[in-house]
Amino acid sequence: MSDTKKVALVLGAVKGIGKAIAMDLLQRGIRVAATWFDWPESQPTMQADFESTGTAHLILHTNLLDTAAIADMMARVVDRFGRLDILINNIERGGWPVVHGRYIPEQWDLELATTLRAKRWVFEAALPHLKASGHGAVVNLSSIAGIVGRSGPASYLFNEGYAAANRGISLLTETWARLGAPRVRVNELMLGVIETRHGPDTRGWGLLTDGQRQAILDHTLLARIGRIDDVVRAVRFLLDEAPFMTGSVLRIDGGYPLGGEAIAPMPEGVV
């Protein structure tokens, strides 16, 4: 099927990673339904940029924490385009210890509801349409918080609730791959520190000391922060270049989980 017939639903597309993924799809002729809820000041730019691509699109103001609203959102997408081929499950609420301080129940509940629960109900609503496509694809965006937790330099970036939610995404990815097979591929893209996600273009980054920021870079094997384009390329790979890949986790983190422990020089030995 040509890209001009495909339809993608991209969650959280008003700015940052979600918007960049949506723009890449639109520029390749894939029709896009995109949701937004927060940051209303960014919505006019989102609208103008989408229109500049010349590809049909639908922008939906949707509170994905309201599970009842999800069915209505999906109905509007299918009514407009008649199909759904791709789901970019990009919605989260990151818990910065340096921003939020000690947990309160409301913060914990918000992180779990946004980062984990909303993804689940969106997938359930999307699955019948993805199966009807015959070649559906889901990309669940998650964080390395799910494997490093609140530890080391990331202690300032990741709360344990956010980390727990992201570990849960990996379990959902495996389960959904089974539910979708063989007509729907489901993979997870696990992000490290990206410029707009726990990186320099977020308010939490500005609250870190120079030493704390440097410690994060020192712990990252590639010694840099991830760029939005790094994420867009990885999504494109999962959608276009990995037809035999499902239930898998692709990490794009500059090697952060492997950092922190230098390899000692090889000893001379005794023989």
Tab-separated table of C-alpha atoms in Angstrom:
chain	number	residue	atom	x	y	z
A	1	MET	CA	0.000	0.000	0.000
A	2	SER	CA	1.295	3.451	-0.824
A	3	ASP	CA	1.948	5.885	1.992
A	4	THR	CA	-0.745	8.210	0.658
A	5	LYS	CA	-3.393	5.704	1.782
A	6	LYS	CA	-1.991	5.126	5.267
A	7	VAL	CA	-3.311	6.811	8.403
A	8	ALA	CA	-1.391	7.353	11.635
A	9	LEU	CA	-2.573	8.443	15.061
A	10	VAL	CA	0.110	10.342	16.979
A	11	LEU	CA	-0.505	11.130	20.622
A	12	GLY	CA	0.953	14.217	22.270
A	13	ALA	CA	1.891	15.951	19.026
A	14	VAL	CA	1.621	19.635	19.922
A	15	LYS	CA	5.403	20.016	20.225
A	16	GLY	CA	8.666	18.188	20.778
A	17	ILE	CA	9.050	14.530	19.882
A	18	GLY	CA	5.395	13.877	19.093
A	19	LYS	CA	5.170	16.821	16.727
A	20	ALA	CA	8.414	15.877	14.968
A	21	ILE	CA	7.179	12.324	14.387
A	22	ALA	CA	3.852	13.620	13.069
A	23	MET	CA	5.600	16.070	10.739
A	24	ASP	CA	7.848	13.324	9.366
A	25	LEU	CA	4.820	11.146	8.629
A	26	LEU	CA	2.948	14.010	6.974
A	27	GLN	CA	5.951	14.932	4.849
A	28	ARG	CA	6.024	11.330	3.618
A	29	GLY	CA	2.382	11.505	2.569
A	30	ILE	CA	0.915	9.605	5.516
A	31	ARG	CA	-2.300	11.143	6.766
A	32	VAL	CA	-2.120	11.980	10.462
A	33	ALA	CA	-4.563	12.384	13.300
A	34	ALA	CA	-2.762	14.097	16.150
A	35	THR	CA	-3.796	14.829	19.702
A	36	TRP	CA	-2.912	17.664	22.020
A	37	PHE	CA	-4.080	18.776	25.451
A	38	ASP	CA	-1.484	20.863	27.300
A	39	TRP	CA	0.559	23.841	26.004
A	40	PRO	CA	-2.210	25.676	24.135
A	41	GLU	CA	0.273	28.396	23.182
A	42	SER	CA	1.982	25.856	20.880
A	43	GLN	CA	-1.185	24.748	19.086
A	44	PRO	CA	-1.313	27.536	16.438
A	45	THR	CA	2.240	26.697	15.350
A	46	MET	CA	1.351	23.017	15.270
A	47	GLN	CA	-1.643	23.799	13.045
A	48	ALA	CA	0.392	25.974	10.680
A	49	ASP	CA	3.236	23.468	10.391
A	50	PHE	CA	0.868	20.593	9.678
A	51	GLU	CA	-0.916	22.619	6.999
A	52	SER	CA	2.412	23.457	5.362
A	53	THR	CA	2.935	19.781	4.473
A	54	GLY	CA	-0.103	19.666	2.193
A	55	THR	CA	-1.108	16.263	3.600
A	56	ALA	CA	-4.545	15.639	5.080
A	57	HIS	CA	-4.610	15.719	8.855
A	58	LEU	CA	-6.899	15.956	11.846
A	59	ILE	CA	-5.954	17.745	15.070
A	60	LEU	CA	-7.854	16.636	18.152
A	61	HIS	CA	-7.958	18.379	21.521
A	62	THR	CA	-8.307	15.327	23.760
A	63	ASN	CA	-7.816	14.636	27.447
A	64	LEU	CA	-6.456	11.103	27.292
A	65	LEU	CA	-6.714	10.780	31.070
A	66	ASP	CA	-10.466	10.572	30.508
A	67	THR	CA	-10.859	7.001	29.282
A	68	ALA	CA	-14.400	7.764	28.094
A	69	ALA	CA	-12.986	10.380	25.700
A	70	ILE	CA	-10.715	7.849	24.011
A	71	ALA	CA	-13.504	5.981	22.248
A	72	ASP	CA	-14.877	9.256	20.894
A	73	MET	CA	-11.412	10.254	19.689
A	74	MET	CA	-10.977	6.958	17.848
A	75	ALA	CA	-14.415	7.246	16.276
A	76	ARG	CA	-13.550	10.715	14.951
A	77	VAL	CA	-10.312	9.418	13.426
A	78	VAL	CA	-12.021	6.526	11.662
A	79	ASP	CA	-14.968	8.665	10.574
A	80	ARG	CA	-12.552	11.134	8.976
A	81	PHE	CA	-10.120	8.742	7.317
A	82	GLY	CA	-11.902	5.379	7.239
A	83	ARG	CA	-8.943	3.423	8.589
A	84	LEU	CA	-5.993	3.340	10.967
A	85	ASP	CA	-2.617	1.813	10.130
A	86	ILE	CA	-0.160	3.288	12.639
A	87	LEU	CA	-0.343	4.201	16.324
A	88	ILE	CA	2.418	6.291	17.854
A	89	ASN	CA	1.722	5.837	21.560
A	90	ASN	CA	3.530	8.950	22.729
A	91	ILE	CA	2.034	10.255	25.948
A	92	GLU	CA	3.726	10.568	29.303
A	93	ARG	CA	4.069	12.656	32.409
A	94	GLY	CA	7.661	12.623	33.556
A	95	GLY	CA	8.356	12.833	37.272
A	96	TRP	CA	11.410	14.990	37.955
A	97	PRO	CA	12.555	14.750	41.583
A	98	VAL	CA	14.377	18.061	41.086
A	99	VAL	CA	11.097	19.670	39.963
A	100	HIS	CA	8.459	17.984	42.112
A	101	GLY	CA	10.423	17.135	45.229
A	102	ARG	CA	8.898	14.528	47.514
A	103	TYR	CA	6.042	12.510	46.069
A	104	ILE	CA	2.471	13.343	46.885
A	105	PRO	CA	-0.333	10.920	45.911
A	106	GLU	CA	-1.672	13.248	43.212
A	107	GLN	CA	1.697	13.363	41.417
A	108	TRP	CA	2.097	9.581	41.578
A	109	ASP	CA	-1.416	9.041	40.210
A	110	LEU	CA	-0.883	11.562	37.405
A	111	GLU	CA	2.355	9.906	36.259
A	112	LEU	CA	0.851	6.409	36.243
A	113	ALA	CA	-2.388	7.518	34.591
A	114	THR	CA	-0.610	9.436	31.832
A	115	THR	CA	2.460	7.312	31.167
A	116	LEU	CA	0.844	3.878	31.469
A	117	ARG	CA	-2.951	3.835	31.745
A	118	ALA	CA	-3.737	6.129	28.812
A	119	LYS	CA	-1.526	4.088	26.488
A	120	ARG	CA	-3.424	0.943	27.384
A	121	TRP	CA	-6.880	2.305	26.631
A	122	VAL	CA	-5.785	3.966	23.411
A	123	PHE	CA	-4.304	0.674	22.216
A	124	GLU	CA	-7.508	-1.197	23.025
A	125	ALA	CA	-9.556	1.301	21.028
A	126	ALA	CA	-7.102	1.215	18.121
A	127	LEU	CA	-6.524	-2.537	17.855
A	128	PRO	CA	-9.606	-3.519	15.794
A	129	HIS	CA	-8.796	-0.844	13.218
A	130	LEU	CA	-5.099	-1.737	13.132
A	131	LYS	CA	-6.033	-5.373	12.540
A	132	ALA	CA	-8.416	-4.369	9.757
A	133	SER	CA	-5.500	-2.591	8.092
A	134	GLY	CA	-3.770	-5.950	7.700
A	135	HIS	CA	-0.349	-4.410	8.296
A	136	GLY	CA	-0.781	-2.299	11.413
A	137	ALA	CA	2.142	-0.987	13.443
A	138	VAL	CA	2.360	0.385	16.975
A	139	VAL	CA	5.302	2.224	18.505
A	140	ASN	CA	5.141	2.611	22.274
A	141	LEU	CA	7.459	5.373	23.433
A	142	SER	CA	8.996	4.795	26.846
A	143	SER	CA	11.995	5.827	28.923
A	144	ILE	CA	15.169	4.186	30.200
A	145	ALA	CA	13.738	5.103	33.603
A	146	GLY	CA	12.152	1.673	33.310
A	147	ILE	CA	15.557	-0.010	33.559
A	148	VAL	CA	17.753	2.416	35.507
A	149	GLY	CA	15.111	3.641	37.948
A	150	ARG	CA	16.016	6.309	40.419
A	151	SER	CA	19.748	5.715	40.514
A	152	GLY	CA	23.036	7.476	39.809
A	153	PRO	CA	22.911	10.804	37.930
A	154	ALA	CA	19.362	9.940	36.808
A	155	SER	CA	18.199	10.252	40.429
A	156	TYR	CA	17.415	13.887	39.632
A	157	LEU	CA	15.496	12.980	36.458
A	158	PHE	CA	13.322	9.960	37.227
A	159	ASN	CA	10.873	9.411	40.072
A	160	GLU	CA	10.206	5.804	40.999
A	161	GLY	CA	6.561	6.008	39.933
A	162	TYR	CA	7.571	7.212	36.480
A	163	ALA	CA	10.202	4.462	36.369
A	164	ALA	CA	7.653	1.823	37.380
A	165	ALA	CA	5.214	3.020	34.720
A	166	ASN	CA	7.890	2.747	32.037
A	167	ARG	CA	8.851	-0.749	33.115
A	168	GLY	CA	5.173	-1.598	32.759
A	169	ILE	CA	5.210	-0.392	29.154
A	170	SER	CA	7.644	-3.177	28.285
A	171	LEU	CA	5.223	-5.775	29.637
A	172	LEU	CA	2.363	-4.199	27.689
A	173	THR	CA	4.478	-4.191	24.519
A	174	GLU	CA	5.015	-7.945	24.774
A	175	THR	CA	1.355	-8.648	25.546
A	176	TRP	CA	0.110	-6.402	22.761
A	177	ALA	CA	2.475	-8.008	20.257
A	178	ARG	CA	0.784	-11.317	21.029
A	179	LEU	CA	-2.681	-9.801	20.773
A	180	GLY	CA	-1.901	-8.077	17.479
A	181	ALA	CA	-0.093	-10.900	15.715
A	182	PRO	CA	0.168	-11.576	12.874
A	183	ARG	CA	-1.504	-8.484	11.425
A	184	VAL	CA	-0.212	-5.851	13.842
A	185	ARG	CA	3.407	-5.319	14.908
A	186	VAL	CA	3.965	-3.731	18.316
A	187	ASN	CA	7.391	-2.447	19.348
A	188	GLU	CA	8.762	-0.186	22.035
A	189	LEU	CA	11.147	2.710	21.558
A	190	MET	CA	12.912	3.352	24.861
A	191	LEU	CA	14.383	6.841	25.081
A	192	GLY	CA	17.294	8.120	27.078
A	193	VAL	CA	17.890	11.791	27.775
A	194	ILE	CA	16.583	13.624	24.705
A	195	GLU	CA	16.695	17.399	24.237
A	196	THR	CA	12.948	17.812	24.810
A	197	ARG	CA	12.519	14.867	27.210
A	198	HIS	CA	14.530	15.179	30.407
A	199	GLY	CA	17.033	17.246	28.412
A	200	PRO	CA	18.118	20.866	27.885
A	201	ASP	CA	14.788	22.051	26.470
A	202	THR	CA	12.880	21.178	29.650
A	203	ARG	CA	12.477	23.189	32.829
A	204	GLY	CA	13.978	20.456	34.976
A	205	TRP	CA	17.299	20.612	33.152
A	206	GLY	CA	17.699	24.240	34.139
A	207	LEU	CA	17.282	23.312	37.803
A	208	LEU	CA	20.289	20.981	37.715
A	209	THR	CA	23.724	22.238	38.683
A	210	ASP	CA	26.521	22.239	36.135
A	211	GLY	CA	27.999	19.254	37.943
A	212	GLN	CA	24.750	17.308	37.834
A	213	ARG	CA	24.351	17.939	34.111
A	214	GLN	CA	27.947	16.922	33.447
A	215	ALA	CA	27.470	13.729	35.448
A	216	ILE	CA	24.647	12.730	33.095
A	217	LEU	CA	26.877	13.308	30.064
A	218	ASP	CA	29.772	11.458	31.706
A	219	HIS	CA	27.444	8.493	32.289
A	220	THR	CA	26.422	8.465	28.600
A	221	LEU	CA	28.850	6.530	26.416
A	222	LEU	CA	28.327	8.814	23.423
A	223	ALA	CA	28.806	11.880	25.673
A	224	ARG	CA	25.890	13.866	24.286
A	225	ILE	CA	22.176	14.464	24.676
A	226	GLY	CA	19.846	12.798	22.186
A	227	ARG	CA	18.278	14.911	19.459
A	228	ILE	CA	14.695	14.822	18.278
A	229	ASP	CA	15.940	13.673	14.881
A	230	ASP	CA	17.506	10.622	16.532
A	231	VAL	CA	14.031	9.629	17.721
A	232	VAL	CA	12.340	10.349	14.383
A	233	ARG	CA	14.837	8.137	12.548
A	234	ALA	CA	14.289	5.304	15.004
A	235	VAL	CA	10.508	5.533	14.587
A	236	ARG	CA	10.920	5.495	10.824
A	237	PHE	CA	13.058	2.356	11.137
A	238	LEU	CA	10.442	0.561	13.244
A	239	LEU	CA	7.663	1.481	10.826
A	240	ASP	CA	9.434	0.980	7.494
A	241	GLU	CA	12.514	-1.199	7.893
A	242	ALA	CA	11.634	-3.798	10.524
A	243	PRO	CA	8.838	-5.995	9.121
A	244	PHE	CA	10.051	-9.049	11.080
A	245	MET	CA	10.265	-7.192	14.402
A	246	THR	CA	7.498	-7.281	17.008
A	247	GLY	CA	7.370	-7.383	20.786
A	248	SER	CA	10.848	-5.865	20.855
A	249	VAL	CA	12.433	-2.965	22.706
A	250	LEU	CA	14.737	-0.642	20.782
A	251	ARG	CA	16.813	1.566	23.059
A	252	ILE	CA	18.004	4.949	21.866
A	253	ASP	CA	19.921	6.388	24.794
A	254	GLY	CA	23.536	7.002	23.807
A	255	GLY	CA	24.566	4.080	25.991
A	256	TYR	CA	23.493	5.708	29.261
A	257	PRO	CA	22.550	2.416	30.996
A	258	LEU	CA	26.032	1.050	30.245
A	259	GLY	CA	27.950	4.092	31.451
A	260	GLY	CA	29.438	5.026	34.761
A	261	GLU	CA	31.862	2.160	35.104
A	262	ALA	CA	35.088	2.540	33.156
A	263	ILE	CA	36.778	-0.602	31.867
A	264	ALA	CA	40.068	-1.216	33.634
A	265	PRO	CA	43.204	-1.602	31.482
A	266	MET	CA	43.940	-5.185	30.478
A	267	PRO	CA	46.462	-6.640	32.967
A	268	GLU	CA	49.659	-8.254	31.724
A	269	GLY	CA	48.764	-11.685	33.075
A	270	VAL	CA	51.130	-14.263	34.526
A	271	VAL	CA	51.615	-16.748	31.675
